[in-house]
C-alpha cells in the first residue's frame, strides 16, 4: 500500500510553501556579502511592516523561547517585580523564566481556555505598584485561546508604568497586531508558526520605552543583548553569524506577505479557522476555548473518547499530524493548526478522517458543505 500524503495540521511547525522550500535548498550565501546584506536589511525592514512598528525589530538564531528569554533579559533585572498571565503551558514558561532570572513573579492564573480578565490585571497592578512589566501570550497555543491584548495594554498603560511584553509566537503573522497602535512594548514571534519557515528564528520587536529600559538594565546578558544586535543591524549585519538560509527563506515569505497584502493573509487564516470551528460544530463537537484563536483550534472530544488515541490513529492510519492536549487537557482535546501552507484537501481529508474516527460519518455531508463554504471564502482572500 502506498503511504498517504503527509498532512501537517499542527500549530507549528507548519507545512512550508514550495517557494520557501526552494529558497531553503539554495547554495549557502556567505553573510558578509553585499547580496546577503541586502536580504538582511530587506527582512528587517519588512518585519517592521508586519509588526506595524516604527521602532525596533531584531532577530535571533533561536527558537521562539529564545526570543522570550531575549525579551525578559533586556527589560527585567533581578529583584524586579513582574506580572505573568498564566493561562496555559506557555504562560507557565514566562513565569518559570522570570523566576529563573531572579524576578519577583506575581502570577495571574487564568482558567485554561478562558481569556484573561483585564480587570484582574488592573487590580494586581494597583496592589503591586512596583510591577515593572506584564508578560502574557497573545494566543495561548496550549488552549487555543486568544487574549484581548489591545484592552490589556490599554489598561496596563492607564494604571501603571509597567511595560507590556507579549509572546505573539502564534499570533504575529496571522492576526492583526499593530504593535505601536496598541502600545505593545515587546513582541516576540517565531519562524515555525505563521512565518512558514523551519524552526530556528525568533523575532523581537520593542518600543522606544523598552529600548530605554534595556539600555539602563544592569542584568548580565551576552547572546541576547539588544545593544550590540541593534548596532550590528545598523551595519547590515547581525551580532553573530547570520542564519543565512533561514533568512533567504524569510525574504520569500515577507515578500509574499507584501504582495498578497498582509490583511489578506490574516483574512485567509480567519476563514481556515472558521472552517475548522464550523466543521467541528457540525460534527457535533464543542470548541474547548471560550475565545478561540485564528491560529489554532482546540476541539473537545466527546465523553469517553481519548483524544490521544484519535490523534495517534490519525497519524498512523492517515498520516495526518494534529496535536493533543497537554497536562490537564491530556486526552481531552485535539489541536488543529491553521498556519502555513494548508490546502483545502488537507482540511477536507482531516474532517473525513475525524468523522470516521468518531463514527460520525452520517454527519459528513453537512460538515463538508460548511467547510467548503468557508474554504471558498479563504480562497477569495487571495483573489
Ligand atoms: C510554539 C510556541 C512557543 C515556543 O516556541 P519554541 O520555538 O518551541 O521555543 C512559545 N509560545 C507560544 C505561544 C508558542 O506557540
XYZ file of C-alpha atoms and ligand atoms in Angstrom:
398
model
C 0.000 0.000 0.000
C 1.377 3.416 -0.841
C 1.696 5.780 2.032
C -0.891 8.552 2.171
C 0.381 12.090 1.596
C 1.588 13.739 4.761
C -0.758 16.388 6.165
C 0.707 18.573 8.860
C -2.017 20.393 10.783
C -0.096 21.282 13.924
C 0.206 24.748 15.499
C 3.868 24.762 14.485
C 5.961 23.658 12.807
C 3.754 24.052 9.766
C 3.848 22.966 6.104
C 6.081 25.206 4.013
C 5.109 26.751 0.670
C 7.053 25.424 -2.339
C 8.819 28.748 -2.856
C 10.078 28.638 0.717
C 11.329 25.079 0.275
C 13.128 26.175 -2.859
C 14.787 29.066 -1.024
C 15.910 26.671 1.692
C 17.696 24.489 -0.839
C 19.700 27.302 -2.379
C 23.501 27.198 -2.038
C 24.830 28.828 1.127
C 25.355 32.517 0.749
C 28.054 33.978 2.988
C 26.723 36.573 5.389
C 29.500 39.048 4.638
C 28.469 39.627 1.048
C 26.556 42.565 -0.423
C 23.882 40.189 -1.729
C 23.248 38.805 1.724
C 23.330 42.197 3.401
C 20.592 43.309 1.062
C 18.464 40.329 2.044
C 19.020 41.008 5.746
C 18.143 44.699 5.566
C 15.106 43.902 3.421
C 13.910 41.356 6.002
C 14.438 43.705 8.943
C 12.553 46.412 7.107
C 9.631 44.172 6.141
C 9.424 42.670 9.616
C 8.692 46.159 10.909
C 5.780 46.333 8.486
C 4.387 43.034 9.779
C 4.863 44.135 13.408
C 3.377 47.514 12.408
C 6.072 49.412 14.250
C 8.316 52.343 13.523
C 10.631 51.304 16.345
C 12.775 48.185 16.565
C 12.610 44.604 15.350
C 15.620 42.322 15.659
C 16.056 38.620 15.048
C 17.902 35.831 16.798
C 19.024 32.408 15.629
C 16.974 30.667 18.291
C 13.603 29.078 18.777
C 10.689 31.200 19.937
C 11.565 30.591 23.586
C 14.938 32.220 22.923
C 13.031 35.291 21.789
C 11.068 35.173 25.058
C 14.321 34.972 27.007
C 15.692 37.882 24.999
C 12.641 39.960 25.949
C 12.989 39.111 29.601
C 16.748 39.662 29.858
C 16.675 43.067 28.270
C 13.829 44.645 30.201
C 13.959 42.921 33.618
C 16.693 42.792 36.259
C 16.925 40.540 39.326
C 14.626 41.808 42.064
C 12.192 43.460 39.646
C 8.562 42.659 40.220
C 6.789 41.293 37.156
C 3.297 40.048 36.444
C 2.864 36.891 34.375
C -0.514 35.928 32.972
C -0.643 32.138 33.196
C -3.451 30.692 31.123
C -1.690 27.573 29.871
C 1.683 25.962 29.177
C 3.277 28.972 27.546
C 2.197 31.343 30.278
C 3.890 28.968 32.708
C 7.028 29.369 30.616
C 7.092 33.148 31.153
C 6.700 32.648 34.910
C 9.432 29.983 35.109
C 11.800 32.017 33.007
C 11.263 35.205 35.017
C 11.778 33.224 38.197
C 14.986 31.716 36.824
C 16.414 35.179 36.255
C 15.613 36.381 39.754
C 12.485 38.428 39.149
C 9.783 38.571 41.808
C 6.946 36.913 39.946
C 3.293 37.645 40.547
C 1.193 35.193 38.583
C -2.316 35.805 37.442
C -3.737 32.332 36.983
C -6.470 32.206 34.394
C -8.678 29.174 33.900
C -7.359 27.251 30.900
C -9.444 28.057 27.839
C -10.567 31.456 29.124
C -9.170 34.797 28.065
C -7.607 36.970 30.739
C -9.915 39.417 32.509
C -8.275 42.826 32.180
C -9.893 43.985 35.433
C -7.841 41.371 37.244
C -4.686 42.646 35.597
C -5.529 46.175 36.631
C -6.280 45.148 40.229
C -2.931 43.408 40.557
C -1.132 46.444 39.181
C -2.845 48.594 41.800
C -1.988 46.103 44.505
C 1.662 45.887 43.408
C 2.532 49.310 42.018
C 6.213 48.380 41.585
C 5.492 45.839 38.838
C 7.901 46.679 36.032
C 6.489 44.529 33.261
C 3.469 42.434 32.387
C 4.135 39.243 30.437
C 1.418 37.392 28.579
C 0.711 35.379 25.461
C -1.382 36.880 22.691
C -2.578 33.405 21.771
C -2.053 30.699 24.389
C -1.322 27.841 21.984
C -1.862 25.090 24.558
C -5.538 26.058 24.919
C -6.025 27.766 21.514
C -7.240 30.891 23.281
C -6.691 34.478 22.218
C -6.462 37.244 24.809
C -7.793 40.776 24.317
C -4.347 42.287 24.054
C -5.441 45.714 22.905
C -7.610 46.147 26.023
C -4.974 44.624 28.242
C -2.296 47.042 27.021
C -4.659 49.999 27.346
C -5.475 49.031 30.909
C -1.838 48.482 31.876
C -0.771 51.854 30.488
C -3.702 53.597 32.159
C -2.806 52.107 35.531
C 0.973 51.888 35.751
C 4.259 52.484 34.009
C 4.840 48.741 33.511
C 5.944 47.558 30.094
C 3.686 45.185 28.171
C 5.608 42.193 26.808
C 3.748 39.668 24.686
C 4.576 36.242 23.343
C 2.971 36.537 19.926
C 4.514 33.334 18.608
C 1.180 32.030 17.319
C -0.277 35.487 16.648
C 2.213 37.639 14.766
C 1.985 36.905 11.061
C -1.567 35.557 11.278
C -3.507 38.242 13.082
C -3.614 41.999 13.077
C -1.313 43.008 15.914
C -0.368 46.640 15.423
C 2.405 46.947 17.948
C 2.692 50.747 18.062
C -1.015 51.479 17.877
C -1.833 49.063 20.683
C 1.059 50.195 22.858
C 2.893 46.867 22.987
C 6.420 47.297 24.337
C 7.918 43.930 23.471
C 6.528 41.479 20.937
C 8.062 38.055 20.328
C 7.440 35.903 17.244
C 8.911 32.666 15.928
C 9.735 31.303 12.498
C 7.976 27.919 12.547
C 4.475 29.205 13.096
C 2.785 31.848 10.927
C 6.062 32.749 9.225
C 6.049 29.357 7.469
C 9.734 28.581 7.975
C 11.633 25.828 9.746
C 12.175 26.252 13.478
C 15.198 28.362 14.349
C 14.487 32.079 14.097
C 12.894 34.344 16.654
C 11.855 37.933 16.069
C 11.695 40.510 18.820
C 10.039 43.878 18.370
C 10.436 46.565 21.015
C 9.218 50.063 21.677
C 11.250 53.144 22.447
C 10.309 52.767 26.125
C 11.539 49.189 26.203
C 14.747 50.303 24.490
C 15.316 52.956 27.167
C 14.846 50.331 29.884
C 17.188 47.945 28.059
C 19.991 50.496 27.839
C 19.971 51.082 31.589
C 19.391 47.467 32.551
C 22.376 46.024 34.515
C 21.140 42.425 34.035
C 24.101 40.395 32.640
C 23.437 39.104 29.143
C 25.500 38.348 26.084
C 23.985 36.387 23.197
C 20.587 38.050 23.516
C 21.810 41.572 24.268
C 19.797 44.007 22.153
C 22.510 46.696 22.219
C 25.202 45.021 20.081
C 22.472 43.412 17.966
C 20.974 46.765 17.006
C 24.444 48.223 16.424
C 25.241 45.328 14.073
C 21.916 45.727 12.259
C 22.802 49.325 11.545
C 25.796 47.991 9.597
C 23.587 45.484 7.736
C 24.890 42.669 9.881
C 23.782 40.550 12.819
C 25.728 40.356 16.098
C 26.732 36.725 15.400
C 26.824 34.689 12.187
C 23.565 35.221 10.364
C 21.295 32.227 9.841
C 21.606 32.873 6.126
C 19.494 30.079 4.709
C 16.618 30.864 7.059
C 16.875 34.497 6.052
C 16.757 33.752 2.328
C 13.535 31.869 3.015
C 12.207 34.604 5.307
C 12.809 37.050 2.485
C 10.493 34.962 0.280
C 7.788 34.811 2.968
C 7.859 38.514 3.748
C 7.713 39.432 0.067
C 4.746 37.082 -0.278
C 3.014 38.778 2.668
C 3.640 42.074 0.936
C 2.415 41.038 -2.493
C -0.744 39.290 -1.241
C -1.405 42.074 1.222
C -0.925 41.222 4.872
C -4.611 41.788 5.689
C -5.486 39.132 3.098
C -3.154 36.655 4.785
C -4.964 37.385 8.052
C -8.335 37.017 6.343
C -7.433 33.686 4.799
C -6.277 32.368 8.180
C -9.502 33.521 9.771
C -11.578 31.535 7.282
C -9.430 28.414 7.720
C -10.026 28.688 11.467
C -13.703 29.363 10.876
C -13.900 26.275 8.608
C -12.473 24.215 11.445
C -14.748 25.716 14.099
C -17.884 25.361 11.988
C -16.880 21.904 10.795
C -16.292 20.710 14.348
C -19.664 22.050 15.475
C -21.386 20.383 12.528
C -19.751 17.144 13.628
C -21.442 17.670 16.969
C -18.240 18.640 18.783
C -17.555 21.544 21.118
C -14.714 24.006 20.953
C -12.616 23.970 24.090
C -11.783 27.673 24.170
C -14.099 30.469 25.230
C -12.127 32.823 22.991
C -10.964 30.727 20.030
C -7.871 31.947 18.207
C -7.457 32.069 14.439
C -4.061 30.348 14.514
C -5.090 27.100 16.201
C -8.363 25.443 17.216
C -8.855 23.146 20.197
C -11.668 20.672 19.570
C -13.041 18.982 22.686
C -13.522 15.234 22.337
C -16.838 13.684 23.343
C -17.136 11.964 26.746
C -15.369 8.640 26.739
C -13.165 9.412 23.740
C -9.441 9.675 24.429
C -8.016 12.388 22.181
C -4.563 10.789 22.379
C -5.977 7.699 20.685
C -7.680 9.718 17.953
C -4.510 11.719 17.471
C -2.271 8.670 17.056
C -4.838 6.919 14.874
C -4.890 9.957 12.548
C -1.114 9.779 12.414
C -0.585 6.059 11.905
C -3.603 5.344 9.701
C -3.948 8.571 7.781
C -0.553 10.284 8.002
C -2.173 13.395 9.493
C -0.458 15.202 12.355
C -2.557 17.211 14.786
C -1.670 17.900 18.405
C -3.314 16.639 21.562
C -3.758 18.386 24.884
C -1.036 18.875 27.479
C -1.200 18.381 31.254
C -4.798 18.846 32.475
C -6.010 18.725 28.854
C -4.273 15.454 28.008
C -6.726 13.098 26.328
C -9.422 15.770 26.208
C -8.745 17.902 23.132
C -7.129 17.828 19.739
C -5.474 20.985 18.464
C -5.545 21.788 14.770
C -3.254 24.475 13.376
C -4.235 26.968 10.682
C -0.840 28.403 9.882
C 1.374 27.536 6.935
C 0.637 26.142 3.514
C -2.550 24.242 4.317
C -4.617 23.076 1.357
C -8.367 22.640 1.000
C -7.741 18.951 0.586
C -5.872 18.826 3.913
C -8.924 20.273 5.617
C -11.460 18.063 3.871
C -9.456 14.882 4.415
C -8.958 15.798 8.058
C -12.696 16.109 8.642
C -13.400 12.937 6.704
C -10.965 11.025 8.892
C -12.145 12.662 12.113
C -15.755 11.761 11.299
C -14.647 8.213 10.650
C -12.593 8.059 13.849
C -15.584 9.198 15.882
C -18.056 7.035 13.918
C -19.999 10.103 12.845
C -19.825 9.638 9.072
C -23.565 10.348 8.844
C -22.831 13.996 9.568
C -20.082 14.266 6.992
C -22.120 15.731 4.097
C -23.223 18.674 6.277
C -19.698 19.137 7.627
C -18.215 19.121 4.138
C -20.691 21.653 2.857
C -19.911 24.062 5.679
C -16.166 23.553 5.449
C -16.218 24.064 1.669
C -18.115 27.336 2.071
C -15.510 28.698 4.456
C -12.677 27.431 2.269
C -14.190 29.300 -0.663
C -14.086 32.480 1.429
C -10.478 31.714 2.344
C -9.602 31.358 -1.343
C -11.273 34.674 -2.110
C -8.868 36.444 0.229
C -6.194 35.847 -2.403
C -8.174 36.901 -5.478
C 5.460 27.447 19.892
C 5.306 28.437 20.974
C 6.376 28.816 21.806
C 7.685 28.137 21.851
O 8.421 28.185 20.802
P 9.724 27.297 20.601
O 10.069 27.697 19.238
O 9.347 25.865 20.750
O 10.717 27.729 21.615
C 6.160 29.801 22.746
N 4.973 30.376 22.881
C 3.924 30.041 22.130
C 2.625 30.723 22.358
C 4.056 29.063 21.141
O 3.004 28.708 20.406
